[in-house]
Amino acid sequence: MNLENKVVIVTGGSKGIGFAIAEKLLKQNAKVFICGRDKFQLKRSLEILSGFGEVDGEICDIRSDEEIEVMFNECLRVFGGVDVLINNAGVAIMGKTVEETTLNEFKFVLETNLFGVFYACKRAIPLIRERGEGHIINISSLAGQNAHPRMSSYNASKFALNGFTEAMMQEVRQDNIKVSLVCPGSVNTTFANEKVTDEKAWQLKPEDVAEVVVDLLKSDARSLPSKVEIRPSKPLKK
């Protein structure tokens, strides 16, 4: 795909991996529409990203199908269509056993990491089909195939996301819609209330994931890289 003037929606695009993806896409002359839950963070991010190209955004909690509808409609109003959807927004509850995890916490993770992706994909597919070709990329995690104690809700959401993505890929590929899954390992971001520190410099950077996303989008039409794992090259020795 030639990304010039392509319209790309990036959920969770106001910080972390999503922000890095948005910036890299703008540098490829794509038109980028981001969303986030924090209006102040979204405003700051849009101000920075506007220095790289055409970008807009909308407040959106992707747990809400109604808010996703508003977000898509605003993207259509501003840019006139959708060519690519990057489902990046995600949350995690770490450090709790199943017994310690509340029902609301479990629902929060599943509704964000799985249901929100479903809502967005359901709206994006017909819009991308209208354009003749396009791509949906879901940002998952190595935790979608490797279970860890005290991460049950996050594991559940990402295991389910992987299966959902692979099934959807088989449904829409005859419509010239590619679907890819990106599964990063440890990334040095503020995700799950972590802090970006020099001690975690061995981890991936958001820009590393963004580079993979752009490479996927630019793959030849005959090629469908359906799943990519990316991990730190030299993790800390245990």
Short mmCIF file of N, CA and C in Angstrom, two decimals, residues 3 11 25 32 36 40 43 61 67 118 140 143 157 170 174 180-181 212 234:
data_model
loop_
_atom_site.label_atom_id
_atom_site.label_comp_id
_atom_site.label_asym_id
_atom_site.label_seq_id
_atom_site.Cartn_x
_atom_site.Cartn_y
_atom_site.Cartn_z
N LEU A 3 1.04 4.70 1.21
CA LEU A 3 0.35 5.33 2.33
C LEU A 3 0.01 6.80 2.09
N THR A 11 -6.63 3.83 17.21
CA THR A 11 -7.24 3.95 18.53
C THR A 11 -6.13 3.99 19.59
N LEU A 25 3.16 7.19 10.63
CA LEU A 25 2.25 7.23 9.49
C LEU A 25 2.18 8.61 8.87
N VAL A 32 -4.13 10.90 9.36
CA VAL A 32 -4.29 10.08 10.56
C VAL A 32 -5.37 10.66 11.47
N GLY A 36 -8.68 8.89 21.98
CA GLY A 36 -8.20 8.59 23.32
C GLY A 36 -9.26 8.98 24.33
N PHE A 40 -7.43 16.11 27.54
CA PHE A 40 -6.25 16.97 27.63
C PHE A 40 -5.04 16.30 26.97
N LYS A 43 -5.60 16.47 23.21
CA LYS A 43 -5.32 17.80 22.67
C LYS A 43 -3.81 18.03 22.53
N ASP A 61 -14.12 6.45 24.35
CA ASP A 61 -13.90 5.27 25.18
C ASP A 61 -14.36 4.08 24.34
N GLU A 67 -19.83 5.66 21.28
CA GLU A 67 -18.72 6.60 21.14
C GLU A 67 -17.86 6.25 19.92
N PHE A 118 -13.85 -5.33 18.44
CA PHE A 118 -14.99 -5.81 17.67
C PHE A 118 -15.84 -4.66 17.15
N SER A 140 -1.82 -6.79 19.61
CA SER A 140 -2.06 -7.74 20.69
C SER A 140 -0.84 -7.74 21.62
N ALA A 143 1.53 -11.84 25.46
CA ALA A 143 0.66 -12.37 26.51
C ALA A 143 -0.62 -12.96 25.93
N SER A 157 -8.02 -11.52 27.55
CA SER A 157 -8.40 -10.57 26.51
C SER A 157 -7.54 -10.72 25.26
N GLN A 170 -9.55 -14.42 7.75
CA GLN A 170 -10.02 -15.37 6.75
C GLN A 170 -11.36 -14.96 6.15
N GLN A 174 -10.75 -11.99 0.82
CA GLN A 174 -11.21 -12.00 -0.57
C GLN A 174 -11.77 -10.64 -1.00
N SER A 180 -3.94 -8.12 10.05
CA SER A 180 -2.69 -8.56 10.65
C SER A 180 -2.74 -8.40 12.17
N LEU A 181 -1.96 -9.25 12.82
CA LEU A 181 -1.86 -9.25 14.27
C LEU A 181 -0.41 -8.93 14.63
N VAL A 212 7.20 -1.76 12.58
CA VAL A 212 6.62 -3.01 12.12
C VAL A 212 5.26 -2.76 11.47
N LYS A 234 17.65 -8.46 23.53
CA LYS A 234 18.50 -8.92 24.62
C LYS A 234 17.81 -8.64 25.95
#
